[in-house]
XYZ file of C-alpha atoms in Angstrom:
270
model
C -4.595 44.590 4.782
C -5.433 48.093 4.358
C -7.675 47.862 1.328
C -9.895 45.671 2.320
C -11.791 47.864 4.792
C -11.563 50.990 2.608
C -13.459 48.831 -0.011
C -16.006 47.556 2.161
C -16.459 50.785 3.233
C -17.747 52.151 0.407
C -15.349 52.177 -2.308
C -13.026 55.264 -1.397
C -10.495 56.216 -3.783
C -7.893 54.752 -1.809
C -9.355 51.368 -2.639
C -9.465 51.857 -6.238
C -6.389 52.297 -6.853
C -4.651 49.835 -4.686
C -7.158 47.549 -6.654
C -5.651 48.754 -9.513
C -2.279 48.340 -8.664
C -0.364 44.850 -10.235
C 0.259 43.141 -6.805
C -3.037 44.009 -5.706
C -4.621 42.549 -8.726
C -2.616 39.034 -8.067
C -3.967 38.937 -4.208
C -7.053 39.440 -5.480
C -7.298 36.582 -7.953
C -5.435 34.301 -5.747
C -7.581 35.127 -2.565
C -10.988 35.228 -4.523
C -12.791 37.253 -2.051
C -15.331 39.495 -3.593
C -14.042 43.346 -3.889
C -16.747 45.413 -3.194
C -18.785 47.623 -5.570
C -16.412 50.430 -5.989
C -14.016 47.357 -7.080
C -15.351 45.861 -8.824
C -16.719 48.554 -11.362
C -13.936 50.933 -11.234
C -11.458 52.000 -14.075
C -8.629 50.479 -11.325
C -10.593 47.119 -11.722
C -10.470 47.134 -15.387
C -6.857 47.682 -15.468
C -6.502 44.480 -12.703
C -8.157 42.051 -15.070
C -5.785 43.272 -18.105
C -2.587 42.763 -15.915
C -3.960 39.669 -15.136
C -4.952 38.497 -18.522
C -1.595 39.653 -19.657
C 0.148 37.712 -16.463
C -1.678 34.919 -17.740
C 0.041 35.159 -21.570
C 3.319 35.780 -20.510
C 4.037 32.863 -18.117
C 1.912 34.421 -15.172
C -0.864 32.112 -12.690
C -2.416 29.844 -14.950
C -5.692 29.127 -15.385
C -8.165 26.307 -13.542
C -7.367 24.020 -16.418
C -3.554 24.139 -16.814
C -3.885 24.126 -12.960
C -5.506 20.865 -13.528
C -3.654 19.410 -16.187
C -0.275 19.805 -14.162
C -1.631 18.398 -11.407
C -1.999 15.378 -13.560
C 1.449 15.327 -14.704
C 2.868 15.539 -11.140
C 0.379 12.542 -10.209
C 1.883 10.538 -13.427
C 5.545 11.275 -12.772
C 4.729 10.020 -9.118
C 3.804 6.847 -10.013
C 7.457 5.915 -11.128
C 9.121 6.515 -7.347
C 11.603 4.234 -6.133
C 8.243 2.531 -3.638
C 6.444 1.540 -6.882
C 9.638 0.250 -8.495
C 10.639 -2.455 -6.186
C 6.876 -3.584 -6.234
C 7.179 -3.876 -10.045
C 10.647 -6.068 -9.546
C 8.710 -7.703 -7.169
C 6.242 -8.987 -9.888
C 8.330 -9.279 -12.387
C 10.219 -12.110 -9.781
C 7.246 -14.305 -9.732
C 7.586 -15.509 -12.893
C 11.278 -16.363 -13.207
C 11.115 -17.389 -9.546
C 8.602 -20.426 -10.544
C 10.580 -21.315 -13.917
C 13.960 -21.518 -11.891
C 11.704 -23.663 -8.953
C 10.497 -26.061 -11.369
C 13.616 -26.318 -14.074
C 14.761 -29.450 -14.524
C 12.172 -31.567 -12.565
C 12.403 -29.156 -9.094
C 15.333 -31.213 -7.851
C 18.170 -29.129 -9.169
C 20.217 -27.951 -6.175
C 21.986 -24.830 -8.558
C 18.140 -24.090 -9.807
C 16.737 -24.089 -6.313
C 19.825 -21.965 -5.216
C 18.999 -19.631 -7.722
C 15.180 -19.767 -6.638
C 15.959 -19.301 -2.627
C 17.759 -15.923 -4.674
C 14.902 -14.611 -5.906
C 13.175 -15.378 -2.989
C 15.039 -13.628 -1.106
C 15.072 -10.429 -3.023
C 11.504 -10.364 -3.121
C 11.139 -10.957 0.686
C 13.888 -8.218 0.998
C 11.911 -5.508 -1.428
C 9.032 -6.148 0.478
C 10.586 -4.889 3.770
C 11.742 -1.703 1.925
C 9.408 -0.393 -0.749
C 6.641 -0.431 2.389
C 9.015 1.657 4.665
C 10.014 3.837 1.648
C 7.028 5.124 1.088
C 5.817 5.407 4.490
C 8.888 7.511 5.308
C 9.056 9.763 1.980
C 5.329 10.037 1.442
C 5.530 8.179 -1.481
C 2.051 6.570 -1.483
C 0.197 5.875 -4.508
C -3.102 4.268 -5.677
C -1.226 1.725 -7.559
C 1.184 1.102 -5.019
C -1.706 0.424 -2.345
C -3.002 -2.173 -5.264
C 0.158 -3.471 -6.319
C 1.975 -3.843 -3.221
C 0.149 -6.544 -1.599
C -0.715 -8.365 -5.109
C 2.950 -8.711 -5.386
C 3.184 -10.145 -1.487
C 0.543 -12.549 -2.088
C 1.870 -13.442 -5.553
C 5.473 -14.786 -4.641
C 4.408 -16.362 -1.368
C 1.560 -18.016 -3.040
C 4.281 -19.016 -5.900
C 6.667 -20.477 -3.555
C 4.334 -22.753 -1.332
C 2.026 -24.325 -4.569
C 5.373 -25.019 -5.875
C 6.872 -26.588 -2.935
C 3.791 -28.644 -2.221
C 3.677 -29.451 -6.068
C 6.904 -30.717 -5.689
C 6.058 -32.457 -2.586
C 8.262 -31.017 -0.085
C 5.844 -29.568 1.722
C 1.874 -30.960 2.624
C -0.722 -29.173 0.811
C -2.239 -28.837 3.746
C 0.295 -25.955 4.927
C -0.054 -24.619 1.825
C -3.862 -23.865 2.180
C -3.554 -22.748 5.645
C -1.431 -19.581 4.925
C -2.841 -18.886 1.715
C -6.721 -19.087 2.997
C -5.532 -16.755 5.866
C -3.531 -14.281 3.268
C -6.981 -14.213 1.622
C -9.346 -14.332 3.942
C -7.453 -11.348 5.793
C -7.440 -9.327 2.657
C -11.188 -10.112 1.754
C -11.580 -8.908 5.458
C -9.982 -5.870 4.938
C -11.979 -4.646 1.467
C -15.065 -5.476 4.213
C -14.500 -3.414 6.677
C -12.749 -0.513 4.497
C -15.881 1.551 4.894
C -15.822 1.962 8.595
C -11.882 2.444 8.566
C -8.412 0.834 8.000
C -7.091 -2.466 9.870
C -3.309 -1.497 10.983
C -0.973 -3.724 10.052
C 0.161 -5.247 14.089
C 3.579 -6.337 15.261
C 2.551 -10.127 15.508
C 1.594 -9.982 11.375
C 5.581 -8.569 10.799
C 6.666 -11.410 12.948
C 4.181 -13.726 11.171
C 6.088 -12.233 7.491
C 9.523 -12.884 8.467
C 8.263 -16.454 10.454
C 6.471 -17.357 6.661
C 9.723 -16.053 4.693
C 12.127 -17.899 6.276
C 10.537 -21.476 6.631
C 9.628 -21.068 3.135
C 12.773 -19.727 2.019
C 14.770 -22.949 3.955
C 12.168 -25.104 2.124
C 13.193 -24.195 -0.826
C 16.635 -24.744 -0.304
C 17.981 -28.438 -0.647
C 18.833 -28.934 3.071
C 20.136 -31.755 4.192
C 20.923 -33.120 7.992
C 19.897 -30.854 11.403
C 19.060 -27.836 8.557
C 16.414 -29.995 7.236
C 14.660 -30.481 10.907
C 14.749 -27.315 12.137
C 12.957 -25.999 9.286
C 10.090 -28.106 9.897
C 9.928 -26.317 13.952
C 10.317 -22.950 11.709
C 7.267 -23.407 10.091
C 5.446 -24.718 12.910
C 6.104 -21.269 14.228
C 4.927 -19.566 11.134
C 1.961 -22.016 10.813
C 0.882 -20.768 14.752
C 1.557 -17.249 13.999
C -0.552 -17.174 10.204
C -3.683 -18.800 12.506
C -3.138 -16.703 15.904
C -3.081 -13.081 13.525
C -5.619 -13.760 11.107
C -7.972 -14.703 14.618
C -6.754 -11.411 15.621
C -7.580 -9.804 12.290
C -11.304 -11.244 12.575
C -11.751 -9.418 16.073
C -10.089 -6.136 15.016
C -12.867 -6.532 11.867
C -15.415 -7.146 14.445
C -14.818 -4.293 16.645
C -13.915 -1.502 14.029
C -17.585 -2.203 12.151
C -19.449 -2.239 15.317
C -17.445 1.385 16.525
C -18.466 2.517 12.842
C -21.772 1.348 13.102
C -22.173 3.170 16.588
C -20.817 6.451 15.209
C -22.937 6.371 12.363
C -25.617 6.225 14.566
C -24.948 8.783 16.829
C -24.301 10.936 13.494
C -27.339 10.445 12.271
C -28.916 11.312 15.723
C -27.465 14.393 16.156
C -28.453 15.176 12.739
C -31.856 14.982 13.607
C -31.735 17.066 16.683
């Protein structure tokens, strides 16, 4: 603290050699600020940059572009965190989940066991890779791209291969799936005026979709069999009600970014 007037005061002694000194030679190339004349011409300035150059060679700050580079390794190694690794099990589900739907005709009760599984465990990562990284500040580009590819993918799987099979009308099918969609479209639309928060009635709509779908694709039998058909009659009501919701959210974010834009551009003026 005490160098800095002395230098802008003219350069006293006093300055030039605290310049000159080791620690004061790392504030100064950490803080950037500009040194004064006396500083910056001095013998005690010339004997800052050598500590610094030799700080540099022996494992000292490093430069702008190793600065850069490790910031690039950090960004790589974040990528595998345990977020982005249930989204890739997630994806990697989809697949086996339809080959274990449709094995054996779709009608085998140990295949659609083993389907209602996988189901499951993607429903279940779902839940936790989103609170994971939420919580630990584990968000990534790809997870943002990823994570709801890998939502849409196995509950798009699971209802064209339930209607396939016929257990459930296509029309169901194209309900949810246009409102997954449309939502998503909605969202990229809107991005530029701000973010759509995901609301309490879309997590009640998710669990609502998940488990009608997941007791579809379960060979029930009896009252089981019913209920599931009130079940997603609930989720069908919820996947219409929250993508209405979504559309006025859309509609009143763009016109409050609209306004502010506006008003920005007004005051700019001024």
């Amino acid at each position: 603290m005490s160098g800095a007037p002395a230098s802008a005061a003219g350069g006293s002694p006093g300055a030039t050699g605290a310049t000159g000194a080791p620690g004061a030679s790392g504030g100064q190339r950490a803080s950037g600020g500009p040194g004064g004349p006396g500083a910056s011409s001095g013998p005690g300035a010339s004997g800052a940059h050598g500590a610094a150059g030799a700080a540099d060679a022996e494992g000292g700050p490093k430069t702008p572009r190793g600065g850069k580079l490790g910031a690039a390794a950090v960004n790589q190694a974040s990528l595998w965190n345990i977020a982005n690794i249930l989204t890739m099990i997630r994806l990697v589900l989809v697949p086996g989940f339809v080959v274990l739907m449709l094995a054996d005709g779709g009608y085998d009760p140990a295949m659609r066991a083993w389907a209602w599984a996988a189901f499951a465990v993607a429903m279940i990562t779902d839940i936790f890779d989103g609170h994971l990284a939420r919580t630990y500040n584990l968000v990534t580009d790809f997870g943002k791209i990823a994570d709801p590819i890998a939502d849409k993918a196995i509950m798009g799987a699971a209802l064209i291969c339930l209607s396939g099979l016929g257990d459930l009308p296509w029309w169901v099918t194209i309900v949810i799936l246009g409102r997954e969609l449309g939502v998503t479209l909605l969202r990229f639309v809107v991005i530029r005026y701000g973010v759509i928060p995901a609301s309490r009635g879309g997590k009640l709509k998710t669990l609502a979709q998940g488990t009608a779908v997941g007791m579809y694709i379960l060979p029930l039998t009896g009252l089981l069999a019913s209920l599931r058909f009130w079940v997603m009659g609930v989720a069908i009501v919820l996947t219409v009600v929250t993508g209405l919701d979504y559309v006025r959210q859309a509609i009143v974010l763009r016109r409050r970014g609209i306004a502010e834009r506006r008003a920005a551009a007004v005051e700019a003026e001024r």
